[in-house]
Amino acid sequence: MRQELISGWGGCPRIKASLYEIHSKSEISLVLEENQSLTPRGMGRSYGDSSLGPKVLMTPKMNRLLSFNGESGILECEAGVCLEDLIRVFVPKGWFLPVTPGTRFVTVGGMFASDVHGKNHHKSGSFSKHVLSFTLLDASGHLHEVDRQKNLELFLATAGGMGLTGMILKLRFQMIPIKSSWIRQTVFKMKALDELLDHFDSTHQYTYSVAWVDCLSTGKDLGRSLLMLGEHAAFDELPADLKNRAVSLDLRQKLKVPVQLPSGMLNTWSIKTFNSLYYHRIRSRENSQYVPLLSYFYPLDNIHHWNRIYGRKGFYQYQCVIPKKPDGSKQLRRLLQEIADSKTGSFLAILKLFGPRDEPYLSFASEGYTLALDFPNCSGTEALFQKLDEIVVQSGGRLYLTKDARMSKSMFEAGYLESGLFKEVKRRIDPENRFTSLQAARLGLIA
Ligand SMILES: Cc1cc2nc3c(=O)[nH]c(=O)nc-3n(C[C@H](O)[C@H](O)[C@H](O)COP(=O)(O)OP(=O)(O)OC[C@H]3O[C@@H](n4cnc5c(N)ncnc54)[C@H](O)[C@@H]3O)c2cc1C
């Protein structure tokens, strides 16, 4: 055990915690015997306080690959396995994750506990949809072999359940076959929000789609954006020079932010300049090219410690989903207008159209528009968030738990209509609330 200051990826809040690095089930059982309450933590890539608590169980050393069936593509591994390791091993063999978040520095257990989504949510749903079964260690030390047939409620409470039903030890899930490590990317330059939303609908057949939005543009330019569509490239379609490198991977992080930068470096001027350059770097209205899978899915992973650009006070990511019906586009416009007026938005504004809602009780994704933006932790940010919250609640939307560090209990309950079902399972499996987190306490999930 060691004591350390830890935080989520956003850097706030930051707390002193006792960290237990675990390698196996027996080590967890020992820690459970000695401590009343515990918080599981993978790579700490959730942004807020969901992996924070006074006593933390660190999973990344519990990282063995257990079995892989090369016919069916079913993989079994321990929950602490890092996504980057899966990519290193399986992409050269022609397999990829069915759903991947925008960073490869996450654990498989963390992906399941947050029920992460990717750029293919409209086609493939969230990660839990591809998980066949998992092993859970509960607060009293019992092991549960969980699948949808045997114990559906425990499955639906643990997927997206933010580590509150117990420790996920291992998972079995489906991988997908790929023919190269390249993505055929098409970028559409969109002049404004309506054009972008129409394009999301008309390009629904693409496997991957996501838009970068210039969140400081306003007036007739409000919502100007780049829509990035993608398909896994087949070997035969690759140009000759890429055929030689059909399954190559360059996992090096080429740049590094060495220290926390002074807060204030990111200001309206620098973000406006970045946004304009980024938008105008695409000259034509439509642009197609082959790009490495790593840069398509994980553009920010190229820069080690990029979160340090926000300085010591850190930042928040605000990610909401707004139902498409009845008036999702109108509500989205209101959100973008508030953000543009506040002049505090960042250069990382991502918009995506989700497909149908996923089954797990606390899963985030549901049919509608999801907008994700980073904001520095500074005066004025909370006031803006409250305005955004109002729009999200009015529209029947919600915030993403794995990005959240400040949502109120009432907003959580208004957005997560199945939280009651989650709490019933939690009461049964962990009546003393031994699996906990700062977030769970704030949102009344362990009341
Ligand atoms: C740059 C960046 C891009 C991202 N892009 C996306 C995206 O596109 N889509 C998306 O959905 N998310 C995205 N995320 C969020 C990220 O995928 C999730 O927060 C993920 O859960 C992080 O995994 P982790 O291993 O770091 O988990 P942690 O952050 O350590 O923990 C997250 C939650 O999982 C629980 N947990 C972790 N391991 C276990 C376990 N073994 N058993 C029980 N509970 C456990 C923790 O208690 C906590 O509640 C992004 C994050 C970053 C930093």
mmCIF file of N, CA, C and O in Angstrom, residues 22 24-26 28-29 40 59 62 64 66-67 75-80 108-110 112-113 127 131-139 141-148 150-151 154-155 158-159 163 165-173 429 435:
data_model
loop_
_atom_site.group_PDB
_atom_site.id
_atom_site.type_symbol
_atom_site.label_atom_id
_atom_site.label_comp_id
_atom_site.label_asym_id
_atom_site.label_seq_id
_atom_site.Cartn_x
_atom_site.Cartn_y
_atom_site.Cartn_z
ATOM 1 N N ILE A 22 -3.166 -4.413 -6.931
ATOM 2 C CA ILE A 22 -3.527 -5.824 -6.787
ATOM 3 C C ILE A 22 -3.176 -6.616 -8.041
ATOM 4 O O ILE A 22 -3.216 -6.099 -9.153
ATOM 5 N N SER A 24 -4.202 -10.212 -8.018
ATOM 6 C CA SER A 24 -5.034 -11.419 -8.053
ATOM 7 C C SER A 24 -6.225 -11.272 -7.121
ATOM 8 O O SER A 24 -6.262 -10.381 -6.268
ATOM 9 N N LYS A 25 -7.146 -12.222 -7.254
ATOM 10 C CA LYS A 25 -8.349 -12.239 -6.416
ATOM 11 C C LYS A 25 -7.989 -12.353 -4.934
ATOM 12 O O LYS A 25 -8.575 -11.695 -4.072
ATOM 13 N N SER A 26 -6.976 -13.205 -4.621
ATOM 14 C CA SER A 26 -6.672 -13.416 -3.199
ATOM 15 C C SER A 26 -6.169 -12.119 -2.554
ATOM 16 O O SER A 26 -6.483 -11.821 -1.400
ATOM 17 N N ILE A 28 -7.134 -9.131 -3.389
ATOM 18 C CA ILE A 28 -8.308 -8.256 -3.177
ATOM 19 C C ILE A 28 -9.042 -8.702 -1.915
ATOM 20 O O ILE A 28 -9.468 -7.878 -1.101
ATOM 21 N N SER A 29 -9.173 -10.025 -1.751
ATOM 22 C CA SER A 29 -9.891 -10.533 -0.577
ATOM 23 C C SER A 29 -9.219 -10.045 0.704
ATOM 24 O O SER A 29 -9.889 -9.647 1.657
ATOM 25 N N PRO A 40 -12.633 0.761 -6.810
ATOM 26 C CA PRO A 40 -11.793 0.213 -7.884
ATOM 27 C C PRO A 40 -11.293 1.330 -8.795
ATOM 28 O O PRO A 40 -11.980 2.334 -8.997
ATOM 29 N N THR A 59 -6.145 -1.761 -10.453
ATOM 30 C CA THR A 59 -6.231 -3.032 -11.190
ATOM 31 C C THR A 59 -5.176 -3.259 -12.286
ATOM 32 O O THR A 59 -5.065 -4.380 -12.773
ATOM 33 N N MET A 62 -3.368 -6.525 -12.738
ATOM 34 C CA MET A 62 -4.168 -7.745 -12.912
ATOM 35 C C MET A 62 -4.468 -7.818 -14.415
ATOM 36 O O MET A 62 -5.555 -7.484 -14.875
ATOM 37 N N ARG A 64 -3.625 -10.284 -17.183
ATOM 38 C CA ARG A 64 -3.286 -11.440 -18.037
ATOM 39 C C ARG A 64 -4.342 -11.658 -19.120
ATOM 40 O O ARG A 64 -5.541 -11.521 -18.857
ATOM 41 N N LEU A 66 -6.253 -14.404 -21.012
ATOM 42 C CA LEU A 66 -6.532 -15.766 -20.539
ATOM 43 C C LEU A 66 -6.796 -16.745 -21.678
ATOM 44 O O LEU A 66 -6.318 -17.866 -21.653
ATOM 45 N N SER A 67 -7.566 -16.332 -22.673
ATOM 46 C CA SER A 67 -7.781 -17.223 -23.820
ATOM 47 C C SER A 67 -8.288 -16.415 -25.000
ATOM 48 O O SER A 67 -8.893 -15.349 -24.825
ATOM 49 N N LEU A 75 -12.492 -13.266 -26.803
ATOM 50 C CA LEU A 75 -11.304 -13.073 -25.966
ATOM 51 C C LEU A 75 -11.721 -13.086 -24.503
ATOM 52 O O LEU A 75 -12.753 -12.508 -24.141
ATOM 53 N N GLU A 76 -10.891 -13.741 -23.676
ATOM 54 C CA GLU A 76 -11.106 -13.652 -22.227
ATOM 55 C C GLU A 76 -9.843 -13.058 -21.617
ATOM 56 O O GLU A 76 -8.727 -13.507 -21.912
ATOM 57 N N CYS A 77 -10.009 -12.031 -20.798
ATOM 58 C CA CYS A 77 -8.826 -11.427 -20.170
ATOM 59 C C CYS A 77 -9.187 -10.870 -18.805
ATOM 60 O O CYS A 77 -10.367 -10.709 -18.474
ATOM 61 N N GLU A 78 -8.134 -10.577 -18.022
ATOM 62 C CA GLU A 78 -8.369 -9.964 -16.719
ATOM 63 C C GLU A 78 -8.750 -8.493 -16.910
ATOM 64 O O GLU A 78 -8.414 -7.869 -17.927
ATOM 65 N N ALA A 79 -9.411 -7.966 -15.874
ATOM 66 C CA ALA A 79 -10.018 -6.635 -16.018
ATOM 67 C C ALA A 79 -8.997 -5.506 -16.088
ATOM 68 O O ALA A 79 -9.297 -4.418 -16.570
ATOM 69 N N GLY A 80 -7.760 -5.773 -15.608
ATOM 70 C CA GLY A 80 -6.765 -4.702 -15.616
ATOM 71 C C GLY A 80 -5.986 -4.602 -16.922
ATOM 72 O O GLY A 80 -5.104 -3.749 -17.059
ATOM 73 N N VAL A 108 -9.781 -2.757 -19.552
ATOM 74 C CA VAL A 108 -11.018 -3.381 -20.027
ATOM 75 C C VAL A 108 -12.091 -3.299 -18.928
ATOM 76 O O VAL A 108 -13.268 -3.040 -19.208
ATOM 77 N N GLY A 109 -11.670 -3.464 -17.665
ATOM 78 C CA GLY A 109 -12.628 -3.348 -16.552
ATOM 79 C C GLY A 109 -13.227 -1.950 -16.489
ATOM 80 O O GLY A 109 -14.431 -1.774 -16.267
ATOM 81 N N GLY A 110 -12.383 -0.935 -16.698
ATOM 82 C CA GLY A 110 -12.869 0.453 -16.695
ATOM 83 C C GLY A 110 -13.824 0.698 -17.855
ATOM 84 O O GLY A 110 -14.825 1.409 -17.716
ATOM 85 N N PHE A 112 -15.808 -1.458 -19.185
ATOM 86 C CA PHE A 112 -17.098 -2.102 -18.895
ATOM 87 C C PHE A 112 -17.832 -1.353 -17.778
ATOM 88 O O PHE A 112 -19.043 -1.133 -17.852
ATOM 89 N N ALA A 113 -17.073 -0.950 -16.738
ATOM 90 C CA ALA A 113 -17.712 -0.265 -15.600
ATOM 91 C C ALA A 113 -18.311 1.076 -16.035
ATOM 92 O O ALA A 113 -19.259 1.564 -15.427
ATOM 93 N N PHE A 127 -19.964 -0.743 -25.211
ATOM 94 C CA PHE A 127 -19.083 -1.909 -25.042
ATOM 95 C C PHE A 127 -19.823 -3.115 -24.452
ATOM 96 O O PHE A 127 -19.603 -4.263 -24.865
ATOM 97 N N VAL A 131 -20.006 -7.787 -24.531
ATOM 98 C CA VAL A 131 -19.470 -8.586 -23.427
ATOM 99 C C VAL A 131 -20.412 -9.768 -23.203
ATOM 100 O O VAL A 131 -21.623 -9.595 -23.028
ATOM 101 N N LEU A 132 -19.841 -10.977 -23.219
ATOM 102 C CA LEU A 132 -20.668 -12.181 -23.087
ATOM 103 C C LEU A 132 -20.833 -12.561 -21.628
ATOM 104 O O LEU A 132 -21.904 -12.989 -21.203
ATOM 105 N N SER A 133 -19.758 -12.417 -20.863
ATOM 106 C CA SER A 133 -19.833 -12.776 -19.446
ATOM 107 C C SER A 133 -18.663 -12.139 -18.702
ATOM 108 O O SER A 133 -17.690 -11.686 -19.328
ATOM 109 N N PHE A 134 -18.780 -12.101 -17.384
ATOM 110 C CA PHE A 134 -17.667 -11.579 -16.572
ATOM 111 C C PHE A 134 -17.716 -12.200 -15.188
ATOM 112 O O PHE A 134 -18.730 -12.799 -14.790
ATOM 113 N N THR A 135 -16.597 -12.070 -14.472
ATOM 114 C CA THR A 135 -16.528 -12.572 -13.097
ATOM 115 C C THR A 135 -16.456 -11.376 -12.158
ATOM 116 O O THR A 135 -15.643 -10.470 -12.360
ATOM 117 N N LEU A 136 -17.323 -11.401 -11.149
ATOM 118 C CA LEU A 136 -17.404 -10.276 -10.209
ATOM 119 C C LEU A 136 -17.136 -10.778 -8.797
ATOM 120 O O LEU A 136 -17.689 -11.794 -8.377
ATOM 121 N N LEU A 137 -16.288 -10.047 -8.080
ATOM 122 C CA LEU A 137 -16.058 -10.351 -6.663
ATOM 123 C C LEU A 137 -16.865 -9.344 -5.860
ATOM 124 O O LEU A 137 -16.640 -8.131 -5.978
ATOM 125 N N ASP A 138 -17.813 -9.832 -5.052
ATOM 126 C CA ASP A 138 -18.658 -8.865 -4.337
ATOM 127 C C ASP A 138 -18.055 -8.500 -2.980
ATOM 128 O O ASP A 138 -16.999 -9.015 -2.582
ATOM 129 N N ALA A 139 -18.761 -7.625 -2.251
ATOM 130 C CA ALA A 139 -18.206 -7.055 -1.022
ATOM 131 C C ALA A 139 -18.022 -8.091 0.077
ATOM 132 O O ALA A 139 -17.215 -7.904 0.987
ATOM 133 N N GLY A 141 -16.943 -11.067 -0.518
ATOM 134 C CA GLY A 141 -15.907 -12.000 -0.962
ATOM 135 C C GLY A 141 -16.432 -13.123 -1.848
ATOM 136 O O GLY A 141 -15.688 -14.036 -2.202
ATOM 137 N N HIS A 142 -17.725 -13.071 -2.234
ATOM 138 C CA HIS A 142 -18.276 -14.114 -3.109
ATOM 139 C C HIS A 142 -17.979 -13.820 -4.565
ATOM 140 O O HIS A 142 -18.037 -12.667 -5.001
ATOM 141 N N LEU A 143 -17.719 -14.909 -5.311
ATOM 142 C CA LEU A 143 -17.500 -14.761 -6.752
ATOM 143 C C LEU A 143 -18.804 -15.012 -7.493
ATOM 144 O O LEU A 143 -19.521 -15.963 -7.187
ATOM 145 N N HIS A 144 -19.103 -14.172 -8.477
ATOM 146 C CA HIS A 144 -20.289 -14.381 -9.319
ATOM 147 C C HIS A 144 -19.827 -14.531 -10.760
ATOM 148 O O HIS A 144 -19.101 -13.668 -11.262
ATOM 149 N N GLU A 145 -20.255 -15.610 -11.401
ATOM 150 C CA GLU A 145 -20.022 -15.756 -12.847
ATOM 151 C C GLU A 145 -21.275 -15.195 -13.510
ATOM 152 O O GLU A 145 -22.353 -15.765 -13.395
ATOM 153 N N VAL A 146 -21.133 -14.061 -14.183
ATOM 154 C CA VAL A 146 -22.333 -13.332 -14.614
ATOM 155 C C VAL A 146 -22.481 -13.359 -16.135
ATOM 156 O O VAL A 146 -21.534 -13.046 -16.867
ATOM 157 N N ASP A 147 -23.679 -13.737 -16.588
ATOM 158 C CA ASP A 147 -24.031 -13.499 -17.994
ATOM 159 C C ASP A 147 -25.508 -13.121 -18.049
ATOM 160 O O ASP A 147 -26.204 -13.156 -17.032
ATOM 161 N N ARG A 148 -25.973 -12.765 -19.229
ATOM 162 C CA ARG A 148 -27.348 -12.244 -19.330
ATOM 163 C C ARG A 148 -28.395 -13.317 -19.034
ATOM 164 O O ARG A 148 -29.500 -12.999 -18.611
ATOM 165 N N LYS A 150 -28.026 -16.083 -16.888
ATOM 166 C CA LYS A 150 -28.035 -16.539 -15.487
ATOM 167 C C LYS A 150 -28.466 -15.445 -14.519
ATOM 168 O O LYS A 150 -29.221 -15.686 -13.596
ATOM 169 N N ASN A 151 -27.927 -14.251 -14.697
ATOM 170 C CA ASN A 151 -28.201 -13.185 -13.725
ATOM 171 C C ASN A 151 -28.217 -11.815 -14.412
ATOM 172 O O ASN A 151 -27.298 -11.013 -14.256
ATOM 173 N N LEU A 154 -27.800 -8.434 -12.367
ATOM 174 C CA LEU A 154 -26.434 -8.112 -11.943
ATOM 175 C C LEU A 154 -25.598 -7.651 -13.143
ATOM 176 O O LEU A 154 -24.747 -6.765 -13.031
ATOM 177 N N PHE A 155 -25.876 -8.246 -14.298
ATOM 178 C CA PHE A 155 -25.196 -7.816 -15.526
ATOM 179 C C PHE A 155 -25.531 -6.346 -15.799
ATOM 180 O O PHE A 155 -24.640 -5.502 -16.001
ATOM 181 N N THR A 158 -23.933 -3.902 -13.312
ATOM 182 C CA THR A 158 -22.466 -3.805 -13.284
ATOM 183 C C THR A 158 -21.929 -3.104 -14.530
ATOM 184 O O THR A 158 -20.985 -2.310 -14.450
ATOM 185 N N ALA A 159 -22.541 -3.389 -15.696
ATOM 186 C CA ALA A 159 -22.150 -2.668 -16.917
ATOM 187 C C ALA A 159 -22.575 -1.215 -16.730
ATOM 188 O O ALA A 159 -23.746 -0.944 -16.464
ATOM 189 N N GLY A 163 -18.251 0.609 -10.950
ATOM 190 C CA GLY A 163 -17.496 -0.118 -9.922
ATOM 191 C C GLY A 163 -18.224 -0.289 -8.615
ATOM 192 O O GLY A 163 -17.619 -0.700 -7.618
ATOM 193 N N THR A 165 -20.871 -2.325 -7.834
ATOM 194 C CA THR A 165 -21.434 -3.632 -7.467
ATOM 195 C C THR A 165 -20.344 -4.586 -6.988
ATOM 196 O O THR A 165 -20.645 -5.654 -6.469
ATOM 197 N N GLY A 166 -19.081 -4.225 -7.195
ATOM 198 C CA GLY A 166 -17.981 -5.091 -6.784
ATOM 199 C C GLY A 166 -16.831 -4.957 -7.759
ATOM 200 O O GLY A 166 -16.832 -4.094 -8.641
ATOM 201 N N MET A 167 -15.878 -5.858 -7.581
ATOM 202 C CA MET A 167 -14.663 -5.798 -8.398
ATOM 203 C C MET A 167 -14.828 -6.717 -9.606
ATOM 204 O O MET A 167 -15.037 -7.926 -9.437
ATOM 205 N N ILE A 168 -14.727 -6.176 -10.801
ATOM 206 C CA ILE A 168 -14.768 -7.008 -12.006
ATOM 207 C C ILE A 168 -13.373 -7.624 -12.149
ATOM 208 O O ILE A 168 -12.375 -6.887 -12.194
ATOM 209 N N LEU A 169 -13.314 -8.951 -12.174
ATOM 210 C CA LEU A 169 -12.000 -9.608 -12.219
ATOM 211 C C LEU A 169 -11.594 -9.970 -13.636
ATOM 212 O O LEU A 169 -10.440 -9.822 -14.023
ATOM 213 N N LYS A 170 -12.529 -10.527 -14.397
ATOM 214 C CA LYS A 170 -12.208 -10.875 -15.784
ATOM 215 C C LYS A 170 -13.461 -10.798 -16.641
ATOM 216 O O LYS A 170 -14.583 -10.840 -16.115
ATOM 217 N N LEU A 171 -13.237 -10.685 -17.956
ATOM 218 C CA LEU A 171 -14.367 -10.543 -18.883
ATOM 219 C C LEU A 171 -14.132 -11.387 -20.128
ATOM 220 O O LEU A 171 -12.981 -11.593 -20.533
ATOM 221 N N ARG A 172 -15.241 -11.829 -20.727
ATOM 222 C CA ARG A 172 -15.199 -12.503 -22.042
ATOM 223 C C ARG A 172 -15.967 -11.634 -23.008
ATOM 224 O O ARG A 172 -17.124 -11.286 -22.751
ATOM 225 N N PHE A 173 -15.338 -11.258 -24.102
ATOM 226 C CA PHE A 173 -16.057 -10.414 -25.060
ATOM 227 C C PHE A 173 -15.629 -10.716 -26.487
ATOM 228 O O PHE A 173 -14.610 -11.362 -26.737
ATOM 229 N N ILE A 429 -26.553 -6.660 -3.267
ATOM 230 C CA ILE A 429 -25.213 -7.254 -3.394
ATOM 231 C C ILE A 429 -24.188 -6.601 -2.469
ATOM 232 O O ILE A 429 -23.189 -7.216 -2.097
ATOM 233 N N PHE A 435 -18.357 -0.951 -1.624
ATOM 234 C CA PHE A 435 -17.789 -0.419 -2.872
ATOM 235 C C PHE A 435 -18.379 0.965 -3.105
ATOM 236 O O PHE A 435 -19.594 1.128 -3.209
#
